[in-house]
PDB file of C-alpha atoms and ligand atoms in Angstrom:
ATOM      1  CA  MET A 634      -2.868  17.668  25.429  1.00 63.00           C
ATOM      2  CA  LYS A 635      -1.254  14.818  23.591  1.00 89.00           C
ATOM      3  CA  ILE A 636       0.035  13.540  20.267  1.00 94.00           C
ATOM      4  CA  ARG A 637      -0.637   9.830  19.826  1.00 96.00           C
ATOM      5  CA  VAL A 638       1.199   7.952  17.095  1.00 96.00           C
ATOM      6  CA  ALA A 639      -0.171   4.587  15.934  1.00 96.00           C
ATOM      7  CA  LYS A 640       2.266   1.730  16.578  1.00 93.00           C
ATOM      8  CA  SER A 641       1.783   0.441  13.042  1.00 92.00           C
ATOM      9  CA  ALA A 642       2.443   3.807  11.344  1.00 94.00           C
ATOM     10  CA  GLY A 643       4.941   3.747   8.486  1.00 90.00           C
ATOM     11  CA  PHE A 644       6.863   1.177   6.443  1.00 88.00           C
ATOM     12  CA  CYS A 645       5.590  -2.380   6.558  1.00 90.00           C
ATOM     13  CA  TRP A 646       8.037  -5.278   6.610  1.00 91.00           C
ATOM     14  CA  GLY A 647       7.785  -5.843   2.836  1.00 93.00           C
ATOM     15  CA  VAL A 648       8.478  -2.213   1.944  1.00 90.00           C
ATOM     16  CA  LYS A 649      11.412  -1.996   4.393  1.00 91.00           C
ATOM     17  CA  ARG A 650      12.826  -5.126   2.790  1.00 94.00           C
ATOM     18  CA  ALA A 651      12.354  -3.760  -0.755  1.00 93.00           C
ATOM     19  CA  VAL A 652      14.039  -0.449   0.084  1.00 92.00           C
ATOM     20  CA  ASN A 653      17.021  -2.268   1.653  1.00 93.00           C
ATOM     21  CA  ILE A 654      17.336  -4.586  -1.354  1.00 94.00           C
ATOM     22  CA  ALA A 655      17.157  -1.619  -3.746  1.00 92.00           C
ATOM     23  CA  VAL A 656      19.748   0.449  -1.858  1.00 92.00           C
ATOM     24  CA  GLU A 657      22.079  -2.565  -1.896  1.00 92.00           C
ATOM     25  CA  ALA A 658      21.519  -3.028  -5.661  1.00 91.00           C
ATOM     26  CA  ALA A 659      22.265   0.660  -6.283  1.00 89.00           C
ATOM     27  CA  LYS A 660      25.626   0.152  -4.555  1.00 88.00           C
ATOM     28  CA  LYS A 661      26.628  -3.243  -5.936  1.00 87.00           C
ATOM     29  CA  GLY A 662      24.472  -3.992  -8.982  1.00 81.00           C
ATOM     30  CA  LYS A 663      25.699  -4.295 -12.560  1.00 88.00           C
ATOM     31  CA  GLY A 664      25.806  -0.932 -14.383  1.00 90.00           C
ATOM     32  CA  LYS A 665      23.205   1.552 -13.214  1.00 91.00           C
ATOM     33  CA  ALA A 666      20.333   0.438 -10.961  1.00 93.00           C
ATOM     34  CA  TYR A 667      16.853   1.190 -12.271  1.00 94.00           C
ATOM     35  CA  CYS A 668      13.639   0.503 -10.484  1.00 94.00           C
ATOM     36  CA  LEU A 669      10.711  -0.448 -12.685  1.00 93.00           C
ATOM     37  CA  GLY A 670       8.115   2.096 -11.539  1.00 90.00           C
ATOM     38  CA  GLU A 671       8.357   4.002  -8.268  1.00 86.00           C
ATOM     39  CA  LEU A 672       9.812   1.752  -5.591  1.00 86.00           C
ATOM     40  CA  ILE A 673       7.242   3.036  -3.155  1.00 80.00           C
ATOM     41  CA  HIS A 674       4.417   5.516  -3.515  1.00 75.00           C
ATOM     42  CA  ASN A 675       6.158   8.298  -1.671  1.00 77.00           C
ATOM     43  CA  LYS A 676       7.638  11.207  -3.593  1.00 78.00           C
ATOM     44  CA  ARG A 677      10.023  12.310  -0.874  1.00 78.00           C
ATOM     45  CA  GLU A 678      11.523   8.854  -0.347  1.00 81.00           C
ATOM     46  CA  ILE A 679      11.926   8.544  -4.121  1.00 86.00           C
ATOM     47  CA  GLU A 680      13.930  11.797  -4.098  1.00 87.00           C
ATOM     48  CA  ARG A 681      16.153  10.394  -1.341  1.00 86.00           C
ATOM     49  CA  LEU A 682      16.769   7.198  -3.346  1.00 88.00           C
ATOM     50  CA  LYS A 683      17.570   9.188  -6.495  1.00 90.00           C
ATOM     51  CA  ALA A 684      20.206  11.034  -4.521  1.00 89.00           C
ATOM     52  CA  LEU A 685      21.760   7.618  -3.784  1.00 87.00           C
ATOM     53  CA  GLY A 686      22.169   7.006  -7.529  1.00 86.00           C
ATOM     54  CA  MET A 687      19.044   4.977  -8.263  1.00 91.00           C
ATOM     55  CA  ASP A 688      16.769   5.830 -11.167  1.00 91.00           C
ATOM     56  CA  PHE A 689      13.145   5.036 -11.886  1.00 92.00           C
ATOM     57  CA  VAL A 690      11.622   4.114 -15.238  1.00 92.00           C
ATOM     58  CA  GLU A 691       8.018   3.406 -16.166  1.00 90.00           C
ATOM     59  CA  ASP A 692       8.771   2.053 -19.625  1.00 90.00           C
ATOM     60  CA  MET A 693      10.756  -1.190 -19.525  1.00 90.00           C
ATOM     61  CA  GLU A 694      11.685  -0.792 -23.196  1.00 90.00           C
ATOM     62  CA  ALA A 695      13.811   2.187 -22.190  1.00 88.00           C
ATOM     63  CA  LEU A 696      16.100  -0.088 -20.148  1.00 90.00           C
ATOM     64  CA  GLU A 697      19.425  -0.957 -21.715  1.00 89.00           C
ATOM     65  CA  THR A 698      21.347  -4.231 -21.505  1.00 91.00           C
ATOM     66  CA  GLY A 699      24.105  -4.405 -18.931  1.00 91.00           C
ATOM     67  CA  ASN A 700      22.241  -2.577 -16.183  1.00 94.00           C
ATOM     68  CA  THR A 701      20.356  -3.698 -13.093  1.00 94.00           C
ATOM     69  CA  VAL A 702      16.585  -3.617 -12.782  1.00 95.00           C
ATOM     70  CA  ILE A 703      14.800  -3.779  -9.437  1.00 95.00           C
ATOM     71  CA  ILE A 704      11.351  -5.321  -9.229  1.00 96.00           C
ATOM     72  CA  ARG A 705       9.512  -3.474  -6.458  1.00 93.00           C
ATOM     73  CA  SER A 706       7.465  -5.033  -3.651  1.00 93.00           C
ATOM     74  CA  HIS A 707       4.274  -4.988  -5.779  1.00 93.00           C
ATOM     75  CA  GLY A 708       5.702  -7.703  -8.049  1.00 96.00           C
ATOM     76  CA  VAL A 709       5.209  -8.071 -11.810  1.00 97.00           C
ATOM     77  CA  ALA A 710       3.625 -10.442 -14.303  1.00 97.00           C
ATOM     78  CA  PRO A 711       5.836 -13.333 -15.572  1.00 97.00           C
ATOM     79  CA  GLN A 712       5.836 -11.765 -19.048  1.00 96.00           C
ATOM     80  CA  VAL A 713       7.579  -8.679 -17.649  1.00 95.00           C
ATOM     81  CA  PHE A 714      10.113 -10.816 -15.823  1.00 94.00           C
ATOM     82  CA  ASN A 715      10.895 -12.808 -18.975  1.00 95.00           C
ATOM     83  CA  TYR A 716      11.202  -9.682 -21.108  1.00 95.00           C
ATOM     84  CA  LEU A 717      13.782  -8.192 -18.713  1.00 95.00           C
ATOM     85  CA  LYS A 718      15.698 -11.457 -18.590  1.00 94.00           C
ATOM     86  CA  GLU A 719      15.810 -11.781 -22.367  1.00 94.00           C
ATOM     87  CA  LYS A 720      17.018  -8.208 -22.619  1.00 93.00           C
ATOM     88  CA  GLY A 721      20.114  -9.171 -20.603  1.00 93.00           C
ATOM     89  CA  LEU A 722      19.361  -7.073 -17.535  1.00 94.00           C
ATOM     90  CA  GLU A 723      20.413  -8.155 -14.067  1.00 94.00           C
ATOM     91  CA  ILE A 724      17.153  -8.621 -12.171  1.00 95.00           C
ATOM     92  CA  VAL A 725      16.942  -7.885  -8.462  1.00 95.00           C
ATOM     93  CA  ASP A 726      13.581  -9.125  -7.262  1.00 96.00           C
ATOM     94  CA  ALA A 727      12.213  -7.225  -4.268  1.00 96.00           C
ATOM     95  CA  THR A 728       8.652  -8.579  -4.661  1.00 97.00           C
ATOM     96  CA  CYS A 729       7.102  -8.953  -1.210  1.00 96.00           C
ATOM     97  CA  PRO A 730       6.924 -12.666  -0.321  1.00 97.00           C
ATOM     98  CA  PHE A 731       3.253 -12.179   0.643  1.00 96.00           C
ATOM     99  CA  VAL A 732       2.519 -10.947  -2.885  1.00 97.00           C
ATOM    100  CA  LYS A 733       4.405 -13.939  -4.290  1.00 98.00           C
ATOM    101  CA  GLU A 734       2.079 -16.179  -2.258  1.00 98.00           C
ATOM    102  CA  ILE A 735      -0.860 -14.621  -4.118  1.00 98.00           C
ATOM    103  CA  HIS A 736       0.851 -15.347  -7.459  1.00 98.00           C
ATOM    104  CA  ASP A 737       1.116 -19.006  -6.377  1.00 98.00           C
ATOM    105  CA  LYS A 738      -2.504 -19.078  -5.221  1.00 98.00           C
ATOM    106  CA  VAL A 739      -3.992 -17.739  -8.455  1.00 98.00           C
ATOM    107  CA  THR A 740      -1.822 -20.090 -10.513  1.00 98.00           C
ATOM    108  CA  LYS A 741      -3.059 -23.013  -8.411  1.00 98.00           C
ATOM    109  CA  LEU A 742      -6.694 -21.914  -8.618  1.00 98.00           C
ATOM    110  CA  GLU A 743      -6.437 -21.686 -12.400  1.00 98.00           C
ATOM    111  CA  LYS A 744      -4.876 -25.163 -12.591  1.00 97.00           C
ATOM    112  CA  GLU A 745      -7.739 -26.511 -10.476  1.00 97.00           C
ATOM    113  CA  GLY A 746     -10.203 -25.082 -13.013  1.00 97.00           C
ATOM    114  CA  TYR A 747     -11.522 -22.111 -11.042  1.00 98.00           C
ATOM    115  CA  PRO A 748     -12.235 -18.853 -12.863  1.00 98.00           C
ATOM    116  CA  VAL A 749     -10.200 -16.395 -10.773  1.00 98.00           C
ATOM    117  CA  LEU A 750     -11.590 -13.147  -9.408  1.00 98.00           C
ATOM    118  CA  ILE A 751      -9.219 -10.537  -7.971  1.00 98.00           C
ATOM    119  CA  LEU A 752     -10.736  -7.969  -5.624  1.00 98.00           C
ATOM    120  CA  GLY A 753      -8.751  -4.763  -6.040  1.00 97.00           C
ATOM    121  CA  ASN A 754      -7.890  -1.801  -8.199  1.00 95.00           C
ATOM    122  CA  PRO A 755      -7.201  -2.970 -11.784  1.00 96.00           C
ATOM    123  CA  LYS A 756      -4.782  -0.090 -12.294  1.00 93.00           C
ATOM    124  CA  HIS A 757      -2.685  -0.890  -9.243  1.00 92.00           C
ATOM    125  CA  PRO A 758       0.692  -2.495 -10.138  1.00 93.00           C
ATOM    126  CA  GLU A 759       0.230  -5.266  -7.570  1.00 95.00           C
ATOM    127  CA  VAL A 760      -3.130  -6.238  -9.102  1.00 97.00           C
ATOM    128  CA  ARG A 761      -1.717  -6.040 -12.626  1.00 97.00           C
ATOM    129  CA  GLY A 762       1.147  -8.315 -11.556  1.00 97.00           C
ATOM    130  CA  ILE A 763      -1.233 -10.854  -9.996  1.00 98.00           C
ATOM    131  CA  ALA A 764      -3.540 -10.740 -13.021  1.00 98.00           C
ATOM    132  CA  GLY A 765      -0.576 -11.416 -15.324  1.00 98.00           C
ATOM    133  CA  HIS A 766      -0.134 -14.853 -13.751  1.00 98.00           C
ATOM    134  CA  ILE A 767      -3.412 -16.161 -15.156  1.00 97.00           C
ATOM    135  CA  LYS A 768      -5.159 -16.213 -18.512  1.00 95.00           C
ATOM    136  CA  ASP A 769      -8.564 -14.633 -17.900  1.00 95.00           C
ATOM    137  CA  PRO A 770      -8.565 -12.753 -14.605  1.00 97.00           C
ATOM    138  CA  ILE A 771     -11.759 -11.039 -13.481  1.00 98.00           C
ATOM    139  CA  ILE A 772     -10.869  -7.864 -11.598  1.00 98.00           C
ATOM    140  CA  VAL A 773     -13.503  -6.147  -9.506  1.00 97.00           C
ATOM    141  CA  ASN A 774     -13.138  -3.016  -7.424  1.00 96.00           C
ATOM    142  CA  SER A 775     -16.682  -2.177  -6.249  1.00 96.00           C
ATOM    143  CA  LEU A 776     -19.839  -3.834  -4.940  1.00 96.00           C
ATOM    144  CA  GLU A 777     -21.746  -2.422  -7.941  1.00 96.00           C
ATOM    145  CA  GLU A 778     -19.420  -4.261 -10.334  1.00 96.00           C
ATOM    146  CA  LEU A 779     -19.825  -7.434  -8.272  1.00 96.00           C
ATOM    147  CA  GLU A 780     -23.627  -7.217  -8.488  1.00 95.00           C
ATOM    148  CA  GLU A 781     -23.366  -7.237 -12.259  1.00 96.00           C
ATOM    149  CA  LEU A 782     -21.347 -10.459 -12.423  1.00 96.00           C
ATOM    150  CA  PRO A 783     -23.096 -13.562 -13.827  1.00 96.00           C
ATOM    151  CA  GLN A 784     -23.605 -16.775 -11.833  1.00 96.00           C
ATOM    152  CA  PHE A 785     -20.629 -19.158 -11.611  1.00 97.00           C
ATOM    153  CA  SER A 786     -20.584 -22.890 -10.980  1.00 97.00           C
ATOM    154  CA  LYS A 787     -17.217 -22.398  -9.268  1.00 97.00           C
ATOM    155  CA  LEU A 788     -15.123 -19.344  -8.478  1.00 98.00           C
ATOM    156  CA  GLY A 789     -11.749 -18.672  -6.857  1.00 98.00           C
ATOM    157  CA  VAL A 790     -11.128 -15.355  -5.111  1.00 98.00           C
ATOM    158  CA  VAL A 791      -8.040 -13.490  -3.910  1.00 98.00           C
ATOM    159  CA  CYS A 792      -7.568  -9.826  -3.122  1.00 97.00           C
ATOM    160  CA  GLN A 793      -5.111  -6.957  -3.220  1.00 96.00           C
ATOM    161  CA  THR A 794      -2.965  -7.043  -0.070  1.00 93.00           C
ATOM    162  CA  THR A 795      -4.099  -3.553   0.932  1.00 87.00           C
ATOM    163  CA  LEU A 796      -7.833  -4.044   0.375  1.00 90.00           C
ATOM    164  CA  ASN A 797     -10.240  -2.539   2.893  1.00 87.00           C
ATOM    165  CA  MET A 798     -11.433  -5.325   5.207  1.00 87.00           C
ATOM    166  CA  ASP A 799     -15.049  -4.049   5.228  1.00 89.00           C
ATOM    167  CA  PHE A 800     -15.162  -4.170   1.442  1.00 94.00           C
ATOM    168  CA  PHE A 801     -13.686  -7.676   1.484  1.00 96.00           C
ATOM    169  CA  ARG A 802     -16.378  -8.890   3.933  1.00 96.00           C
ATOM    170  CA  LYS A 803     -19.226  -7.403   1.893  1.00 97.00           C
ATOM    171  CA  ALA A 804     -17.751  -8.674  -1.369  1.00 97.00           C
ATOM    172  CA  VAL A 805     -17.446 -12.236  -0.087  1.00 97.00           C
ATOM    173  CA  SER A 806     -21.060 -12.260   1.219  1.00 96.00           C
ATOM    174  CA  LEU A 807     -22.225 -11.110  -2.204  1.00 96.00           C
ATOM    175  CA  LEU A 808     -20.089 -13.646  -4.036  1.00 96.00           C
ATOM    176  CA  ALA A 809     -21.512 -16.427  -1.890  1.00 95.00           C
ATOM    177  CA  LEU A 810     -24.789 -15.815  -3.771  1.00 94.00           C
ATOM    178  CA  LYS A 811     -23.045 -15.747  -7.150  1.00 95.00           C
ATOM    179  CA  ALA A 812     -21.167 -19.055  -7.100  1.00 96.00           C
ATOM    180  CA  LYS A 813     -22.178 -22.603  -6.203  1.00 95.00           C
ATOM    181  CA  GLU A 814     -18.650 -23.401  -5.176  1.00 97.00           C
ATOM    182  CA  LEU A 815     -16.605 -20.538  -3.798  1.00 97.00           C
ATOM    183  CA  LYS A 816     -12.950 -20.803  -2.811  1.00 97.00           C
ATOM    184  CA  VAL A 817     -11.790 -17.618  -1.096  1.00 98.00           C
ATOM    185  CA  TYR A 818      -8.293 -16.724   0.018  1.00 98.00           C
ATOM    186  CA  ASN A 819      -8.159 -13.718   2.293  1.00 97.00           C
ATOM    187  CA  THR A 820      -4.900 -12.287   0.994  1.00 97.00           C
ATOM    188  CA  ILE A 821      -5.169  -8.952   2.776  1.00 94.00           C
ATOM    189  CA  CYS A 822      -1.779  -8.536   4.366  1.00 93.00           C
ATOM    190  CA  LYS A 823      -1.716  -8.702   8.160  1.00 91.00           C
ATOM    191  CA  ALA A 824       0.247  -5.432   8.206  1.00 90.00           C
ATOM    192  CA  THR A 825      -2.719  -3.826   6.400  1.00 87.00           C
ATOM    193  CA  THR A 826      -5.341  -5.340   8.717  1.00 89.00           C
ATOM    194  CA  VAL A 827      -3.490  -4.183  11.836  1.00 93.00           C
ATOM    195  CA  ARG A 828      -2.893  -0.695  10.409  1.00 93.00           C
ATOM    196  CA  GLN A 829      -6.557  -0.288   9.411  1.00 91.00           C
ATOM    197  CA  LYS A 830      -7.803  -1.548  12.784  1.00 94.00           C
ATOM    198  CA  GLU A 831      -5.466   0.761  14.697  1.00 96.00           C
ATOM    199  CA  THR A 832      -6.435   3.710  12.505  1.00 96.00           C
ATOM    200  CA  ARG A 833     -10.129   3.164  13.201  1.00 96.00           C
ATOM    201  CA  GLU A 834      -9.514   2.838  16.946  1.00 97.00           C
ATOM    202  CA  LEU A 835      -7.161   5.797  17.218  1.00 98.00           C
ATOM    203  CA  ALA A 836      -9.354   8.046  15.046  1.00 98.00           C
ATOM    204  CA  SER A 837     -12.323   7.343  17.306  1.00 97.00           C
ATOM    205  CA  GLN A 838     -10.327   8.301  20.418  1.00 97.00           C
ATOM    206  CA  VAL A 839      -8.701  11.575  19.323  1.00 97.00           C
ATOM    207  CA  ASP A 840      -9.970  15.028  18.377  1.00 97.00           C
ATOM    208  CA  VAL A 841      -7.970  15.402  15.178  1.00 97.00           C
ATOM    209  CA  MET A 842      -6.369  12.696  13.085  1.00 98.00           C
ATOM    210  CA  LEU A 843      -3.485  13.118  10.636  1.00 98.00           C
ATOM    211  CA  ILE A 844      -2.815  10.424   8.040  1.00 97.00           C
ATOM    212  CA  VAL A 845       0.657  10.825   6.581  1.00 96.00           C
ATOM    213  CA  GLY A 846       1.605   9.444   3.193  1.00 92.00           C
ATOM    214  CA  GLY A 847       1.631   9.882  -0.568  1.00 88.00           C
ATOM    215  CA  LYS A 848      -1.629  11.042  -2.163  1.00 89.00           C
ATOM    216  CA  ASN A 849      -0.892   8.384  -4.810  1.00 83.00           C
ATOM    217  CA  SER A 850      -0.558   5.641  -2.187  1.00 84.00           C
ATOM    218  CA  SER A 851      -3.651   3.470  -2.208  1.00 82.00           C
ATOM    219  CA  ASN A 852      -3.083   2.071   1.278  1.00 86.00           C
ATOM    220  CA  THR A 853      -2.643   5.573   2.760  1.00 92.00           C
ATOM    221  CA  THR A 854      -5.796   6.773   0.999  1.00 92.00           C
ATOM    222  CA  LYS A 855      -7.693   3.812   2.465  1.00 90.00           C
ATOM    223  CA  LEU A 856      -6.460   4.721   5.954  1.00 95.00           C
ATOM    224  CA  TYR A 857      -7.704   8.251   5.391  1.00 96.00           C
ATOM    225  CA  GLN A 858     -11.143   6.988   4.291  1.00 95.00           C
ATOM    226  CA  ILE A 859     -11.385   4.747   7.363  1.00 95.00           C
ATOM    227  CA  SER A 860     -10.322   7.582   9.646  1.00 97.00           C
ATOM    228  CA  LYS A 861     -12.714  10.061   8.050  1.00 97.00           C
ATOM    229  CA  SER A 862     -15.603   7.603   8.464  1.00 96.00           C
ATOM    230  CA  VAL A 863     -15.199   7.742  12.254  1.00 97.00           C
ATOM    231  CA  ASN A 864     -13.660  11.181  12.727  1.00 98.00           C
ATOM    232  CA  GLU A 865     -14.702  14.141  10.585  1.00 98.00           C
ATOM    233  CA  ARG A 866     -11.518  16.018  11.561  1.00 98.00           C
ATOM    234  CA  SER A 867      -9.215  13.688   9.609  1.00 98.00           C
ATOM    235  CA  TYR A 868      -6.567  15.068   7.231  1.00 98.00           C
ATOM    236  CA  HIS A 869      -4.421  13.299   4.634  1.00 97.00           C
ATOM    237  CA  ILE A 870      -1.055  15.018   4.325  1.00 96.00           C
ATOM    238  CA  GLU A 871       2.160  14.179   2.496  1.00 93.00           C
ATOM    239  CA  SER A 872       4.391  16.313   4.685  1.00 91.00           C
ATOM    240  CA  LYS A 873       4.395  18.761   7.580  1.00 93.00           C
ATOM    241  CA  GLU A 874       4.218  21.710   5.144  1.00 94.00           C
ATOM    242  CA  GLU A 875       0.552  20.907   4.464  1.00 96.00           C
ATOM    243  CA  ILE A 876      -0.488  21.189   8.100  1.00 96.00           C
ATOM    244  CA  ASP A 877      -2.850  24.068   8.859  1.00 94.00           C
ATOM    245  CA  PRO A 878      -2.658  25.070  12.562  1.00 93.00           C
ATOM    246  CA  SER A 879      -6.361  25.990  12.541  1.00 93.00           C
ATOM    247  CA  TRP A 880      -7.164  22.250  12.285  1.00 95.00           C
ATOM    248  CA  PHE A 881      -6.250  21.863  15.963  1.00 94.00           C
ATOM    249  CA  GLU A 882      -8.487  24.560  17.487  1.00 91.00           C
ATOM    250  CA  GLY A 883      -9.875  23.245  20.763  1.00 91.00           C
ATOM    251  CA  ALA A 884      -8.240  19.836  20.241  1.00 92.00           C
ATOM    252  CA  GLU A 885      -6.874  17.974  23.245  1.00 91.00           C
ATOM    253  CA  VAL A 886      -5.513  14.870  21.534  1.00 94.00           C
ATOM    254  CA  VAL A 887      -4.119  14.529  18.011  1.00 96.00           C
ATOM    255  CA  GLY A 888      -3.622  11.096  16.452  1.00 97.00           C
ATOM    256  CA  VAL A 889      -1.041  10.329  13.776  1.00 97.00           C
ATOM    257  CA  THR A 890      -0.805   7.329  11.523  1.00 97.00           C
ATOM    258  CA  ALA A 891       0.931   6.691   8.199  1.00 96.00           C
ATOM    259  CA  GLY A 892       0.707   4.372   5.227  1.00 92.00           C
ATOM    260  CA  ALA A 893       2.978   1.403   4.519  1.00 88.00           C
ATOM    261  CA  SER A 894       5.085   3.493   2.138  1.00 84.00           C
ATOM    262  CA  THR A 895       5.708   6.426   4.478  1.00 90.00           C
ATOM    263  CA  PRO A 896       9.291   6.573   5.769  1.00 90.00           C
ATOM    264  CA  GLN A 897       9.876   7.036   9.493  1.00 91.00           C
ATOM    265  CA  TRP A 898      11.712  10.332   8.917  1.00 90.00           C
ATOM    266  CA  VAL A 899       8.594  11.871   7.305  1.00 92.00           C
ATOM    267  CA  ILE A 900       6.472  10.796  10.302  1.00 95.00           C
ATOM    268  CA  ASP A 901       9.089  12.217  12.695  1.00 95.00           C
ATOM    269  CA  GLU A 902       9.019  15.557  10.879  1.00 95.00           C
ATOM    270  CA  VAL A 903       5.223  15.725  11.282  1.00 96.00           C
ATOM    271  CA  VAL A 904       5.344  14.828  14.974  1.00 95.00           C
ATOM    272  CA  ASP A 905       8.155  17.336  15.638  1.00 94.00           C
ATOM    273  CA  TYR A 906       6.180  20.026  13.856  1.00 94.00           C
ATOM    274  CA  LEU A 907       3.082  19.246  15.937  1.00 94.00           C
ATOM    275  CA  ARG A 908       5.205  19.574  19.062  1.00 91.00           C
ATOM    276  CA  LEU A 909       6.488  22.923  17.852  1.00 90.00           C
ATOM    277  CA  LEU A 910       2.972  24.121  17.156  1.00 88.00           C
ATOM    278  CA  GLY A 911       2.072  23.204  20.720  1.00 78.00           C
ATOM    279  CA  GLU A 912       5.056  25.034  22.141  1.00 74.00           C
ATOM    280  CA  GLY A 913       4.415  28.110  20.011  1.00 62.00           C
ATOM    281  CA  GLY A 914       0.961  28.431  21.476  1.00 56.00           C
ATOM    282  CA  ASN A 915      -0.779  27.812  18.165  1.00 52.00           C
ATOM    283  CA  TRP A 916      -1.964  24.589  19.600  1.00 53.00           C
ATOM    284  CA  SER A 917      -1.385  23.194  23.037  1.00 47.00           C
ATOM    285  CA  GLY A 918       0.011  19.734  22.166  1.00 44.00           C
ATOM    286  CA  ARG A 919       2.567  18.631  24.762  1.00 44.00           C
ATOM    287  CA  GLY A 920       3.506  14.985  25.265  1.00 52.00           C
ATOM    288  CA  VAL A 921       3.927  12.396  22.535  1.00 60.00           C
ATOM    289  CA  CYS A 922       2.956   8.837  23.208  1.00 62.00           C
ATOM    290  CA  GLN A 923       2.540   5.716  21.136  1.00 60.00           C
ATOM    291  CA  ALA A 924      -1.049   4.597  20.797  1.00 60.00           C
ATOM    292  CA  ALA A 925      -1.866   1.167  22.171  1.00 45.00           C
ATOM    293  CA  GLY A 926      -1.878  -1.452  19.440  1.00 43.00           C
TER     294      GLY A 926
HETATM  295 FE1  F3S B1225       4.139  -6.965   1.786  1.00 58.45          FE
HETATM  296 FE2  F3S B1225       2.119  -6.576   3.330  1.00 58.45          FE
HETATM  297 FE3  F3S B1225       3.824  -4.691   2.996  1.00 58.45          FE
HETATM  298  S1  F3S B1225       2.078  -7.567   1.369  1.00 58.45           S
HETATM  299  S2  F3S B1225       4.612  -4.993   0.950  1.00 58.45           S
HETATM  300  S3  F3S B1225       4.203  -6.660   3.996  1.00 58.45           S
HETATM  301  S4  F3S B1225       1.614  -4.430   3.156  1.00 58.45           S
END
């Protein structure tokens, strides 16, 4: 009986970088360090950062001059950046460089005269930040919405870094029928592609699959959907407390993966708890190994 943990589980490079930048700003920044929005979509990590002296605000108007503001990995629209600057705040920019590349791409597409379509969730901060770089973004989050689009003579396309690859493929095939000239940038982050691929593979090889991460994390939710599509016994949990031992009845192998915003210590807690369950006879999990990438 085994526990297999996906190699790609947990923080991606961009989130690790943002957390390090933010912790540094909390120590050395001017005044108090505030993060605009949750630094990452993980309640427990947010609590840890608060304990380090960082605070989180949703409303930028609440920020007072003389303090430090951290821009999280999702990035923001230029208008937000300018507002913070004019307000006299020290800005620490932890936008993921891969997200910045998308900002550059949409700006370029607009300059070249392409209407720009963003595939992604219009409410997601990353998508809002990308959209803020251009005048008339078209944001689409489902194939149904795509079907309803008119015909274009030319169209430029980018996508949210955490978009589901299957959706991206289907969307691009559909768009090929909607525009005479189509310029598509696949801006799904490699970390996302690898994580989704590993999740699909691992979920198809194990009896039970646990996906660890915030319920408000879009990339974790996507991993759960992918896992569930190949393995009915898939569970999305935020922490070990949510685990129900009955999930593992008759299971020989349990797979574990986690979203890009799930800290390693949360994953470790889950794996340790699974081990304990095995030892206590509730479930017979014994060894832990890392799933092949
Ligand atoms: Fe950046 Fe990719 Fe992570 S875009 S924040 S490295 S998922």
